[in-house]
Coordinates of N, CA and C in Angstrom, one line a residue:
L1 N 1.0 -1.2 0.0 CA 0.0 -0.1 -0.1 C 0.6 1.3 0.0
R2 N 2.1 1.3 0.8 CA 2.8 2.4 0.9 C 3.5 2.8 -0.7
E3 N 3.8 1.6 -1.4 CA 4.1 1.6 -2.8 C 3.4 2.2 -3.8
V4 N 2.1 1.9 -3.4 CA 0.8 2.5 -4.3 C 0.6 4.0 -4.1
N5 N 1.0 4.4 -2.8 CA 0.8 5.7 -2.4 C 1.7 6.6 -3.0
E6 N 3.1 6.1 -2.9 CA 3.9 6.5 -3.5 C 4.4 6.9 -4.9
F7 N 3.4 6.0 -5.5 CA 3.3 5.8 -7.2 C 2.5 7.3 -7.2
Y8 N 1.2 7.4 -6.5 CA 0.1 8.4 -6.9 C 0.8 9.7 -6.3
K9 N 1.8 9.7 -5.5 CA 2.5 11.0 -5.2 C 3.1 11.6 -6.4
R10 N 3.7 10.8 -7.1 CA 4.6 10.9 -8.1 C 3.6 11.1 -9.5
D11 N 2.1 10.8 -9.5 CA 1.6 11.0 -10.9 C 1.1 12.2 -10.9
L12 N 2.2 13.3 -11.2 CA 1.8 14.8 -11.6 C 1.5 14.7 -13.0
S13 N 1.8 15.9 -13.6 CA 1.6 16.6 -15.1 C 2.6 17.5 -15.3
E14 N 2.1 18.2 -16.4 CA 3.0 19.3 -17.0 C 2.4 20.5 -16.1
I15 N 3.2 20.5 -14.9 CA 3.0 21.7 -14.1 C 4.5 22.4 -14.0
E16 N 4.5 23.4 -13.4 CA 5.6 24.6 -13.2 C 6.7 23.6 -12.4
G17 N 7.8 23.2 -13.1 CA 8.8 22.8 -12.3 C 9.2 21.4 -12.9
L18 N 8.0 21.0 -13.8 CA 8.2 19.2 -13.9 C 8.4 19.0 -15.3
D19 N 8.7 20.3 -16.2 CA 8.8 20.1 -17.8 C 7.7 19.3 -18.4
N20 N 7.8 19.2 -19.7 CA 6.8 18.7 -20.4 C 7.5 17.9 -21.6
L21 N 7.1 16.6 -21.6 CA 8.0 15.6 -22.2 C 7.6 16.0 -24.0
Q22 N 6.9 16.7 -24.3 CA 6.7 17.0 -25.7 C 7.6 18.2 -26.2
N23 N 7.8 19.2 -25.1 CA 8.7 20.1 -25.5 C 9.7 20.3 -24.3
P24 N 10.5 19.5 -23.9 CA 11.6 19.3 -22.7 C 12.6 20.5 -22.7
K25 N 12.3 21.2 -21.8 CA 13.2 22.5 -21.5 C 14.1 22.5 -20.0
G26 N 13.7 21.6 -19.2 CA 14.2 21.6 -17.9 C 14.5 20.3 -17.5
V27 N 14.1 19.7 -16.5 CA 14.3 18.4 -15.8 C 14.4 17.3 -16.9
I28 N 13.3 17.3 -17.8 CA 13.2 16.0 -18.7 C 14.2 16.1 -19.9
K29 N 14.4 17.4 -20.0 CA 15.5 17.9 -21.1 C 16.7 17.2 -20.9
N30 N 17.1 17.5 -19.4 CA 18.4 17.0 -18.6 C 18.5 15.5 -18.6
A31 N 17.4 14.9 -18.3 CA 17.4 13.7 -18.3 C 17.8 12.8 -19.3
Q32 N 17.2 13.2 -20.5 CA 17.2 13.1 -21.9 C 18.8 13.0 -22.5
F33 N 19.4 14.5 -22.2 CA 20.3 14.4 -22.4 C 21.6 13.6 -21.8
R34 N 21.3 13.5 -20.5 CA 22.3 12.3 -19.8 C 22.3 10.7 -20.4
A35 N 21.0 10.7 -21.0 CA 20.7 9.4 -21.8 C 21.3 9.5 -23.1
C36 N 21.5 10.7 -23.6 CA 22.3 10.6 -25.0 C 23.9 10.4 -24.9
E37 N 24.3 11.1 -23.6 CA 25.7 10.7 -23.2 C 26.1 9.1 -23.1
I38 N 25.0 8.4 -22.3 CA 25.0 6.9 -21.9 C 25.0 6.4 -23.2
Y39 N 24.1 6.8 -24.3 CA 23.9 5.8 -25.5 C 24.6 6.3 -26.4
N40 N 25.3 7.3 -26.3 CA 26.2 7.9 -27.3 C 25.4 8.4 -28.7
T41 N 24.6 9.2 -28.2 CA 23.6 9.5 -29.5 C 23.3 11.1 -29.5
E42 N 22.6 11.2 -30.9 CA 22.5 12.8 -31.0 C 21.0 13.1 -30.2
R43 N 20.2 12.1 -30.1 CA 19.1 12.6 -29.4 C 18.5 11.0 -28.8
T44 N 18.2 10.9 -27.7 CA 17.5 9.9 -27.1 C 16.1 10.5 -26.4
F45 N 15.1 9.7 -26.9 CA 13.8 10.2 -26.5 C 13.1 9.4 -25.7
F46 N 12.4 9.9 -24.5 CA 11.7 8.8 -23.5 C 10.3 8.8 -24.1
L47 N 9.9 7.4 -24.0 CA 8.7 7.1 -24.5 C 7.9 6.2 -23.4
T48 N 6.5 6.7 -23.0 CA 5.7 6.0 -22.7 C 4.8 5.1 -22.8
Q49 N 4.8 5.1 -24.2 CA 3.8 4.1 -24.9 C 4.4 3.0 -25.5
G50 N 5.7 2.5 -25.2 CA 6.4 1.4 -25.6 C 7.0 1.9 -27.1
A51 N 8.1 0.7 -27.4 CA 8.7 1.1 -28.5 C 8.1 1.3 -29.8
T52 N 6.7 0.8 -29.8 CA 5.8 1.0 -31.0 C 5.9 2.6 -31.2
T53 N 5.9 3.5 -30.3 CA 5.7 4.9 -30.7 C 7.1 5.5 -31.1
G54 N 8.3 4.9 -30.9 CA 9.6 5.1 -31.5 C 9.3 4.7 -33.1
I55 N 9.0 3.5 -33.2 CA 8.8 2.9 -34.8 C 8.1 3.8 -35.6
L56 N 6.9 4.3 -34.9 CA 5.9 5.1 -35.8 C 6.5 6.6 -36.2
A57 N 7.3 7.0 -35.0 CA 8.0 8.1 -35.0 C 9.1 8.0 -36.1
S58 N 9.9 7.2 -36.0 CA 11.2 7.4 -36.9 C 10.7 7.1 -38.5
M59 N 9.7 6.4 -38.5 CA 9.4 6.3 -39.8 C 8.7 7.6 -40.3
K60 N 7.9 8.1 -39.6 CA 7.2 9.5 -39.8 C 8.4 10.5 -40.2
A61 N 9.3 10.8 -39.4 CA 10.4 11.7 -39.9 C 11.1 11.2 -41.0
V62 N 11.3 10.4 -41.3 CA 12.1 9.7 -42.3 C 11.4 9.8 -43.8
I63 N 10.3 9.0 -43.9 CA 9.6 8.7 -45.1 C 8.9 9.6 -45.3
R64 N 8.8 9.8 -46.8 CA 7.5 10.6 -47.1 C 6.4 9.9 -48.2
P65 N 5.2 10.7 -48.0 CA 4.1 9.7 -48.9 C 4.5 9.5 -49.9
G66 N 4.4 8.4 -50.6 CA 4.9 7.8 -51.9 C 6.5 7.1 -52.3
D67 N 7.1 7.5 -51.1 CA 8.5 7.0 -50.9 C 8.2 5.4 -51.2
R68 N 9.3 4.8 -51.4 CA 9.3 3.3 -51.6 C 10.4 2.8 -50.4
I69 N 9.8 1.8 -49.6 CA 10.6 1.7 -48.3 C 10.8 -0.1 -48.5
L70 N 12.1 -0.5 -48.0 CA 12.0 -1.9 -47.7 C 12.0 -2.7 -46.2
I71 N 11.3 -3.7 -46.2 CA 11.4 -4.0 -45.0 C 11.6 -5.6 -44.6
A72 N 12.4 -5.8 -43.7 CA 12.5 -7.1 -43.6 C 11.2 -8.1 -43.3
R73 N 10.8 -9.1 -43.5 CA 9.4 -9.9 -43.5 C 9.1 -10.0 -41.8
N74 N 10.1 -10.2 -41.1 CA 9.9 -10.8 -39.8 C 9.6 -9.5 -38.8
C75 N 9.1 -8.3 -39.7 CA 8.7 -7.1 -38.8 C 8.2 -7.2 -37.7
H76 N 7.9 -6.5 -36.8 CA 7.0 -6.2 -35.8 C 5.7 -5.4 -36.3
K77 N 4.3 -5.9 -35.8 CA 3.2 -5.1 -36.5 C 3.1 -3.4 -36.7
S78 N 3.9 -2.8 -35.6 CA 3.9 -1.6 -35.6 C 4.6 -1.1 -36.7
V79 N 5.4 -1.9 -37.5 CA 5.8 -1.2 -38.5 C 4.7 -1.3 -39.7
L80 N 3.9 -2.1 -39.8 CA 2.7 -2.1 -40.6 C 1.8 -0.9 -40.4
S81 N 1.6 -0.7 -39.2 CA 0.7 0.5 -38.9 C 1.7 1.7 -39.5
G82 N 3.0 1.8 -39.1 CA 3.8 2.9 -39.8 C 4.0 3.1 -41.6
V83 N 3.5 1.9 -41.8 CA 3.4 1.9 -43.6 C 2.2 2.9 -43.9
I84 N 1.2 2.5 -43.3 CA -0.4 3.0 -43.3 C 0.1 4.4 -43.0
V85 N 0.7 4.9 -41.9 CA 0.5 6.5 -41.5 C 1.5 7.2 -42.5
A86 N 2.5 6.2 -43.1 CA 3.4 7.2 -43.7 C 2.8 7.1 -45.0
G87 N 2.0 6.4 -45.6 CA 1.6 6.7 -47.0 C 2.6 6.2 -48.1
C88 N 3.3 4.9 -47.9 CA 4.5 4.5 -48.4 C 4.2 3.4 -49.5
D89 N 5.2 2.9 -50.1 CA 4.9 1.8 -50.9 C 6.3 0.8 -50.4
V90 N 5.9 -0.5 -50.3 CA 6.7 -1.5 -49.6 C 6.9 -2.6 -50.3
D91 N 8.3 -3.1 -50.4 CA 8.8 -4.2 -50.6 C 9.1 -5.1 -49.5
W92 N 9.4 -6.2 -49.8 CA 9.8 -7.2 -48.6 C 11.1 -7.9 -48.9
L93 N 12.1 -7.9 -47.9 CA 13.0 -8.6 -47.9 C 13.0 -9.7 -46.9
M94 N 13.1 -11.1 -47.4 CA 13.3 -12.2 -46.5 C 14.3 -12.6 -45.6
P95 N 14.2 -12.6 -44.3 CA 15.4 -13.0 -43.6 C 15.8 -14.3 -44.4
D96 N 17.0 -14.7 -43.6 CA 17.7 -16.3 -43.9 C 16.9 -17.4 -43.3
T97 N 16.4 -18.4 -44.2 CA 15.8 -19.5 -43.6 C 16.6 -20.9 -44.2
D98 N 17.6 -20.8 -44.8 CA 18.2 -21.8 -45.2 C 19.3 -21.9 -44.0
N99 N 19.2 -22.4 -43.1 CA 20.1 -22.6 -41.8 C 19.4 -23.8 -40.8
E100 N 20.7 -24.5 -40.0 CA 20.0 -25.3 -39.1 C 18.9 -25.0 -38.3
I101 N 19.0 -23.8 -37.8 CA 18.4 -23.3 -36.6 C 16.9 -22.9 -37.4
S102 N 16.8 -22.6 -38.3 CA 15.4 -22.5 -39.3 C 14.9 -23.7 -39.3
S103 N 15.7 -24.6 -39.9 CA 15.2 -26.0 -40.2 C 14.4 -26.5 -39.0
N104 N 15.2 -26.4 -37.8 CA 14.9 -27.6 -36.7 C 13.9 -26.5 -35.8
W105 N 13.7 -25.1 -35.8 CA 12.9 -24.6 -35.2 C 11.9 -23.5 -35.7
G106 N 12.3 -23.5 -36.8 CA 11.0 -22.8 -37.7 C 11.1 -21.3 -37.6
I107 N 12.3 -20.8 -37.5 CA 12.3 -19.4 -37.0 C 13.2 -18.8 -38.4
Y108 N 12.9 -17.3 -38.6 CA 13.8 -16.6 -39.3 C 14.8 -16.8 -38.7
G109 N 16.0 -16.6 -39.7 CA 17.5 -16.2 -39.4 C 17.7 -14.6 -39.8
K110 N 18.9 -14.7 -39.9 CA 19.6 -13.2 -40.2 C 19.4 -12.7 -41.3
I111 N 19.6 -11.3 -41.3 CA 19.2 -10.6 -42.8 C 20.6 -10.8 -43.4
D112 N 20.5 -11.2 -44.9 CA 21.6 -11.5 -45.4 C 22.4 -9.9 -46.1
P113 N 23.6 -9.5 -45.7 CA 23.9 -8.2 -46.3 C 23.9 -8.4 -48.0
E114 N 24.3 -9.6 -48.5 CA 24.2 -9.6 -49.6 C 23.0 -9.6 -50.4
K115 N 22.2 -10.3 -49.8 CA 20.6 -10.2 -50.5 C 20.1 -8.8 -50.3
L116 N 20.2 -8.0 -49.4 CA 20.0 -6.4 -48.9 C 20.7 -5.9 -50.1
E117 N 21.8 -5.8 -50.5 CA 22.5 -5.0 -51.3 C 21.8 -5.3 -52.8
H118 N 21.6 -6.5 -53.1 CA 21.2 -7.0 -54.5 C 19.5 -6.2 -54.3
Q119 N 18.9 -6.1 -53.4 CA 17.7 -5.6 -53.6 C 17.9 -4.2 -53.8
L120 N 18.7 -3.2 -53.0 CA 18.9 -2.1 -53.0 C 19.4 -1.7 -54.4
K121 N 20.0 -2.5 -55.0 CA 20.4 -2.0 -56.4 C 19.2 -1.9 -57.6
L122 N 18.1 -2.6 -57.0 CA 16.8 -2.7 -57.8 C 16.1 -1.5 -58.0
N123 N 15.9 -0.8 -56.8 CA 15.3 0.3 -56.5 C 15.8 1.8 -55.6
D124 N 15.1 2.5 -55.7 CA 15.5 3.7 -54.9 C 14.9 3.6 -53.6
Y125 N 15.3 3.2 -52.4 CA 14.7 3.0 -51.3 C 14.9 4.3 -50.4
R126 N 13.7 4.9 -49.3 CA 14.2 5.7 -48.8 C 14.5 4.9 -47.4
A127 N 14.1 4.0 -47.0 CA 14.5 3.5 -45.6 C 14.4 2.0 -45.7
F128 N 15.1 1.3 -44.9 CA 15.1 -0.1 -44.8 C 15.0 -0.3 -43.3
I129 N 13.7 -1.0 -43.0 CA 13.6 -1.2 -41.5 C 13.6 -2.9 -41.2
M130 N 14.3 -3.2 -40.1 CA 14.5 -4.6 -39.8 C 14.5 -4.7 -38.4
T131 N 14.9 -5.9 -37.6 CA 14.5 -6.4 -36.3 C 15.9 -6.9 -36.0
S132 N 16.6 -6.7 -35.0 CA 17.8 -7.3 -34.6 C 18.1 -6.9 -32.9
P133 N 18.1 -7.7 -31.9 CA 17.5 -9.0 -32.1 C 16.4 -9.2 -32.3
T134 N 16.0 -10.7 -32.7 CA 14.4 -10.8 -33.1 C 14.1 -11.5 -31.4
Y135 N 13.0 -11.6 -31.8 CA 12.2 -12.1 -30.5 C 13.0 -13.8 -30.1
E136 N 13.5 -14.3 -31.2 CA 14.1 -15.7 -30.9 C 15.5 -15.5 -30.3
G137 N 16.0 -14.2 -30.4 CA 17.3 -14.0 -30.4 C 18.5 -13.8 -31.4
I138 N 18.0 -13.8 -32.3 CA 18.6 -13.9 -33.8 C 19.6 -12.4 -33.9
V139 N 20.8 -12.4 -34.1 CA 21.1 -11.0 -34.4 C 21.9 -11.1 -35.7
S140 N 21.6 -10.0 -36.2 CA 22.2 -9.7 -38.1 C 23.5 -8.7 -38.0
D141 N 24.2 -8.9 -38.9 CA 25.4 -8.1 -38.7 C 25.0 -6.5 -39.0
I142 N 24.7 -5.7 -38.3 CA 24.3 -4.5 -38.6 C 25.4 -3.6 -39.0
E143 N 26.3 -3.5 -38.7 CA 27.6 -3.0 -39.5 C 27.7 -3.1 -40.8
A144 N 27.5 -4.3 -41.2 CA 27.9 -4.5 -42.7 C 26.3 -4.0 -43.2
I145 N 25.2 -4.1 -42.6 CA 23.8 -3.7 -43.2 C 24.0 -2.4 -43.2
S146 N 24.6 -1.6 -42.3 CA 24.4 0.2 -42.0 C 25.3 0.7 -43.1
K147 N 26.6 0.0 -43.7 CA 27.5 0.4 -44.7 C 26.8 0.4 -46.0
I148 N 26.2 -0.6 -46.2 CA 25.2 -0.8 -47.5 C 24.1 0.1 -47.8
C149 N 23.5 0.3 -46.6 CA 22.5 1.4 -46.5 C 22.8 2.8 -46.9
R150 N 24.1 2.8 -46.1 CA 24.6 4.4 -46.2 C 25.3 4.7 -48.0
Q151 N 25.5 3.4 -48.6 CA 26.1 3.6 -49.7 C 24.9 3.8 -50.8
Y152 N 23.7 3.4 -50.6 CA 22.9 3.4 -51.4 C 21.9 4.7 -50.9
N153 N 22.3 5.4 -50.0 CA 21.5 6.6 -49.6 C 20.0 6.1 -49.1
T154 N 20.0 5.2 -47.9 CA 18.8 4.5 -47.4 C 19.2 4.5 -45.9
Y155 N 18.3 5.2 -45.4 CA 17.9 5.3 -44.2 C 17.8 3.8 -43.3
L156 N 18.7 3.6 -42.3 CA 18.4 2.0 -41.7 C 17.6 2.6 -40.1
I157 N 16.6 1.8 -39.9 CA 15.6 1.9 -38.5 C 15.6 0.5 -38.1
V158 N 16.2 0.3 -37.0 CA 16.4 -0.9 -36.4 C 15.5 -1.2 -35.3
D159 N 14.9 -2.3 -35.4 CA 14.0 -2.4 -34.1 C 14.5 -3.1 -33.0
E160 N 15.2 -2.6 -32.2 CA 16.1 -3.0 -31.1 C 15.4 -3.4 -30.0
A161 N 14.3 -3.8 -29.8 CA 13.4 -3.6 -28.7 C 14.1 -4.4 -27.8
H162 N 14.5 -5.7 -28.2 CA 14.7 -6.9 -27.3 C 16.5 -6.6 -26.9
G163 N 16.7 -5.4 -27.5 CA 18.2 -5.5 -27.1 C 18.7 -4.3 -26.0
A164 N 17.7 -3.8 -25.3 CA 18.1 -3.0 -24.4 C 19.2 -3.1 -23.4
L165 N 19.8 -4.4 -23.2 CA 21.1 -4.2 -22.4 C 22.4 -4.4 -23.1
F166 N 22.1 -4.3 -24.5 CA 23.6 -4.5 -25.4 C 24.5 -3.1 -25.1
N167 N 24.0 -2.2 -24.4 CA 24.7 -1.1 -24.2 C 25.9 -1.4 -22.9
F168 N 25.4 -2.5 -22.2 CA 25.9 -2.3 -21.1 C 26.7 -3.4 -20.6
S169 N 27.5 -4.2 -21.6 CA 28.2 -5.3 -21.3 C 29.0 -5.6 -22.8
D170 N 30.2 -6.1 -22.5 CA 30.6 -6.4 -23.8 C 30.6 -8.2 -24.1
S171 N 29.9 -8.7 -23.3 CA 29.3 -10.0 -23.5 C 28.1 -10.2 -24.4
F172 N 27.6 -8.7 -24.8 CA 26.3 -8.4 -25.7 C 26.8 -8.0 -27.0
P173 N 26.4 -8.5 -28.0 CA 26.8 -7.7 -29.5 C 26.7 -6.0 -29.4
K174 N 27.4 -5.5 -30.0 CA 27.2 -3.9 -30.2 C 25.7 -3.6 -30.4
T175 N 25.4 -2.2 -30.0 CA 24.1 -2.1 -30.3 C 24.2 -1.6 -31.8
A176 N 22.9 -1.4 -32.4 CA 22.6 -0.9 -33.7 C 23.0 0.6 -34.0
I177 N 23.2 1.4 -33.0 CA 23.4 2.6 -33.0 C 25.2 2.7 -33.4
E178 N 25.7 2.0 -32.5 CA 27.2 1.6 -32.7 C 27.6 1.3 -34.1
Q179 N 26.9 0.4 -34.4 CA 27.2 -0.1 -35.9 C 26.8 0.7 -36.8
G180 N 26.2 1.9 -36.6 CA 25.7 2.5 -37.8 C 24.2 2.9 -38.1
A181 N 23.6 2.2 -37.4 CA 22.2 2.6 -37.7 C 21.6 3.9 -37.4
D182 N 20.6 4.4 -38.4 CA 20.4 5.7 -38.2 C 19.4 6.0 -37.0
F183 N 18.3 5.2 -36.8 CA 17.5 4.9 -35.7 C 17.3 3.6 -35.0
S184 N 17.0 3.3 -33.8 CA 16.8 2.2 -33.0 C 16.1 2.4 -32.0
V185 N 15.1 1.5 -31.4 CA 14.4 1.6 -30.4 C 14.9 0.3 -29.4
H186 N 14.5 0.9 -28.2 CA 14.7 -0.1 -27.0 C 13.5 -0.2 -26.3
S187 N 13.0 -1.5 -26.0 CA 12.1 -1.7 -24.7 C 12.7 -1.7 -23.7
L188 N 12.6 -0.8 -22.5 CA 13.3 -1.2 -21.2 C 12.2 -2.0 -20.4
H189 N 11.2 -2.6 -21.0 CA 10.3 -3.3 -20.2 C 10.5 -4.7 -20.2
K190 N 11.1 -4.9 -21.8 CA 11.3 -6.2 -22.0 C 12.4 -7.1 -21.2
N191 N 13.3 -6.5 -21.0 CA 14.3 -7.3 -20.6 C 15.3 -6.3 -19.6
A192 N 15.1 -5.0 -19.4 CA 15.6 -4.1 -18.5 C 15.0 -3.7 -17.4
G193 N 14.2 -4.4 -16.5 CA 13.7 -4.2 -15.5 C 12.2 -3.0 -15.5
A194 N 12.3 -2.6 -16.4 CA 11.4 -1.0 -16.1 C 9.9 -1.6 -16.2
I195 N 8.9 -0.9 -16.1 CA 7.5 -1.5 -16.0 C 7.0 -1.3 -17.7
N196 N 6.1 -1.9 -17.9 CA 5.4 -1.9 -19.3 C 5.3 -0.6 -20.0
Q197 N 5.4 -0.6 -21.3 CA 5.6 0.3 -22.1 C 6.5 1.6 -22.0
C198 N 7.6 1.6 -20.9 CA 8.7 2.3 -21.1 C 9.8 1.9 -21.9
A199 N 10.0 2.8 -22.8 CA 11.0 2.5 -24.1 C 11.9 3.8 -24.2
L200 N 12.8 3.6 -25.5 CA 13.6 4.8 -25.9 C 13.5 4.8 -27.4
L201 N 13.6 5.7 -28.1 CA 14.1 6.0 -29.6 C 15.3 6.7 -29.8
H202 N 16.3 6.1 -30.2 CA 17.7 6.6 -30.4 C 18.1 7.2 -31.7
M203 N 18.5 8.3 -32.0 CA 18.6 9.0 -33.1 C 20.1 8.9 -33.3
S204 N 21.0 8.4 -34.2 CA 22.2 8.4 -34.4 C 22.9 9.8 -34.7
K205 N 24.3 10.3 -34.1 CA 25.1 11.2 -34.6 C 25.2 11.3 -36.0
E206 N 25.2 10.4 -36.6 CA 25.5 10.0 -38.1 C 24.4 10.2 -39.0
C207 N 23.1 10.4 -38.6 CA 22.0 10.2 -39.2 C 22.0 11.5 -40.2
R208 N 21.8 11.6 -41.5 CA 21.7 12.5 -42.5 C 20.4 13.3 -42.6
N209 N 20.8 14.4 -42.9 CA 19.7 15.5 -43.3 C 18.1 15.5 -42.4
I210 N 18.3 14.8 -41.3 CA 16.9 14.9 -40.7 C 17.2 15.5 -39.2
D211 N 16.4 16.6 -38.9 CA 16.6 17.5 -37.9 C 15.9 17.0 -36.5
P212 N 16.7 16.9 -35.6 CA 16.0 16.2 -34.4 C 14.6 16.8 -33.9
D213 N 14.7 18.0 -34.3 CA 13.4 18.6 -33.7 C 12.3 18.0 -34.6
L214 N 12.5 18.0 -35.9 CA 11.4 16.9 -36.9 C 11.0 15.5 -36.0
V215 N 12.1 15.0 -35.8 CA 11.7 13.8 -35.0 C 11.0 14.3 -33.9
Q216 N 11.3 14.9 -32.9 CA 10.4 15.3 -31.8 C 9.1 15.5 -32.1
K217 N 8.9 16.0 -33.0 CA 7.6 16.5 -33.3 C 6.8 15.3 -34.1
A218 N 7.6 14.1 -34.8 CA 7.1 12.8 -35.2 C 6.8 12.3 -33.7
V219 N 7.6 12.4 -32.7 CA 7.2 11.4 -31.5 C 5.9 12.2 -30.9
N220 N 5.8 13.4 -31.0 CA 4.5 14.3 -30.4 C 3.5 13.7 -30.8
L221 N 3.4 13.2 -32.5 CA 2.1 12.9 -33.1 C 1.4 11.7 -32.4
F222 N 2.3 10.9 -32.0 CA 1.8 9.6 -31.3 C 2.1 9.1 -30.1
Q223 N 2.7 10.2 -29.5 CA 2.4 10.1 -28.0 C 1.7 10.9 -27.3
T224 N 1.0 10.3 -26.2 CA -0.1 11.2 -25.4 C 0.4 12.4 -24.8
T225 N -0.6 13.3 -24.8 CA -0.2 14.8 -24.0 C -0.2 14.6 -22.9
S226 N -0.7 13.5 -22.3 CA -0.6 13.4 -20.9 C 0.3 12.1 -20.1
P227 N 1.6 12.3 -20.6 CA 2.4 11.0 -20.4 C 2.6 10.8 -18.7
S228 N 2.9 9.5 -18.3 CA 3.1 9.2 -17.3 C 4.2 9.5 -16.5
Y229 N 4.0 10.6 -15.6 CA 5.3 11.0 -14.7 C 5.8 10.0 -14.0
P230 N 5.2 9.2 -13.5 CA 6.1 7.9 -12.7 C 6.5 7.1 -13.8
M231 N 6.3 7.1 -14.9 CA 6.9 6.2 -16.2 C 8.2 6.9 -16.4
I232 N 8.0 8.3 -16.9 CA 9.2 9.2 -17.0 C 10.3 9.0 -16.2
S233 N 10.1 8.9 -14.8 CA 10.9 8.7 -13.8 C 11.7 7.5 -13.4
I234 N 10.7 6.5 -13.8 CA 11.2 5.1 -13.9 C 12.1 4.6 -15.2
I235 N 12.1 5.4 -16.3 CA 12.9 5.3 -17.5 C 14.1 5.8 -17.1
E236 N 14.1 7.0 -16.7 CA 15.2 7.7 -16.1 C 16.1 6.7 -15.0
E237 N 15.4 6.2 -14.1 CA 16.1 5.6 -12.8 C 16.7 4.3 -13.5
T238 N 15.7 3.8 -14.5 CA 16.2 2.6 -15.2 C 17.6 2.5 -15.9
I239 N 17.9 3.8 -16.5 CA 18.8 3.9 -17.4 C 20.1 4.2 -16.5
N240 N 20.0 5.1 -15.5 CA 21.2 5.2 -14.4 C 21.3 3.8 -13.7
F241 N 20.5 2.9 -13.4 CA 20.8 1.8 -12.8 C 21.6 0.9 -13.6
L242 N 21.1 0.8 -14.8 CA 21.9 -0.1 -15.8 C 23.2 0.5 -16.0
N243 N 23.6 1.8 -15.8 CA 24.8 2.3 -16.1 C 25.6 2.7 -15.1
S244 N 25.1 1.9 -13.8 CA 26.0 2.2 -12.7 C 26.7 0.9 -12.2
K245 N 27.8 1.1 -11.4 CA 28.5 0.2 -10.8 C 27.7 -1.1 -10.3
A246 N 26.4 -0.8 -9.8 CA 25.4 -1.9 -8.8 C 25.2 -3.0 -9.8
V247 N 25.4 -2.5 -11.1 CA 24.8 -3.6 -12.1 C 26.1 -4.4 -12.5
S248 N 26.0 -5.7 -12.3 CA 27.3 -6.8 -12.6 C 26.9 -7.8 -13.7
Y249 N 27.1 -8.0 -14.8 CA 26.6 -8.7 -15.9 C 27.7 -10.2 -15.9
T250 N 28.6 -10.4 -14.9 CA 29.9 -11.5 -15.0 C 29.2 -12.5 -15.0
H251 N 27.9 -12.4 -13.9 CA 27.3 -14.2 -13.7 C 27.0 -14.3 -15.2
L252 N 26.9 -13.6 -15.9 CA 25.7 -14.4 -17.0 C 26.8 -15.4 -18.1
T253 N 26.0 -16.6 -18.3 CA 26.7 -17.6 -19.1 C 26.2 -17.6 -20.2
L254 N 27.0 -17.3 -21.4 CA 26.1 -17.1 -22.7 C 26.7 -18.4 -23.6
P255 N 25.7 -18.7 -24.3 CA 26.2 -20.0 -25.0 C 27.2 -20.2 -25.7
T256 N 28.0 -21.2 -25.8 CA 29.6 -21.4 -26.2 C 28.8 -21.0 -27.9
K257 N 27.8 -21.7 -28.5 CA 27.8 -21.0 -30.1 C 26.6 -20.1 -29.9
R258 N 26.9 -18.8 -29.6 CA 26.1 -17.6 -29.7 C 25.1 -17.8 -31.0
I259 N 24.0 -17.5 -31.0 CA 23.0 -17.2 -32.1 C 23.5 -15.6 -32.7
V260 N 24.2 -15.6 -34.0 CA 24.3 -14.3 -34.4 C 24.4 -14.2 -36.1

C-alpha cells in the first residue's frame, strides 16, 4: 500500500517545475541529455507508450508519402501501422531460412547483407527497416548492413526492442547505433527491468539530413499529451541503474555457440 501511495504522489503532470515531455526544456531535457551521453546518440527520446511509438515516429520523420521502403518480413506489426501512417510503398526482404536453426525450429534467421545489397540495386529505397535481435535472439550484422544502406542513401531503422541491455556489457553484441544505424528503439520493459510501456527512441549522430526537432514533432504525433510522470522517472532511473556500478553482468553464461 505504501508503494501505491508513493506512485500516486509522483503521478503529476505538466505543471511548473516538472517540464513537458513534448517540449522538454528543464528536468526532462536534462534526463534525456544524460541518456544521450550514455547511449552515445544525437538524441534519445523517452517513450511512455512502448517502442511502437519510436517505430512510428522514426518512420514518420524519415519517410515521405509515396516513398518506397524495404522491410524485413519478420517485422513487428507496429511497422505495418507505420506504413499506413507514412503512406509509402513497400517491398519485402526475407531473412535467411536456409540454416540449421530455421530448419529445426521454424524461425527466421539473419538478414543477409548480400541479399540486401542486391535488392537495394533494384530500386531507390528511402529506408530499410529490420529487427535485430529478433524475439528468438537472432542478431544480424548491423555494421555490414548499415554500410550498404549508407552506400545507397537508404536510412536504416532497427527495431532493437529486445536489445535494451546491449549497451552495458561486452558480453552482448554492439548496439545498432554503435554499428551505424540511423534510428533504433529499445523496450526497457522487455528485459531491462522497467514497467510496461517504458521505451526509448535513439537517433544516431551520423543520421543524415534529419532535424532532431522534426523527430520530436513526429514523436509528439503518436505519444499522449498526458504522459505518465512515474513512467518518465522510471525510464530515467532504469537507465541510470543499468549504467551504474551496482549492475554486474559477470554472472551471465552465454551459450558457446551464440546465435548471431
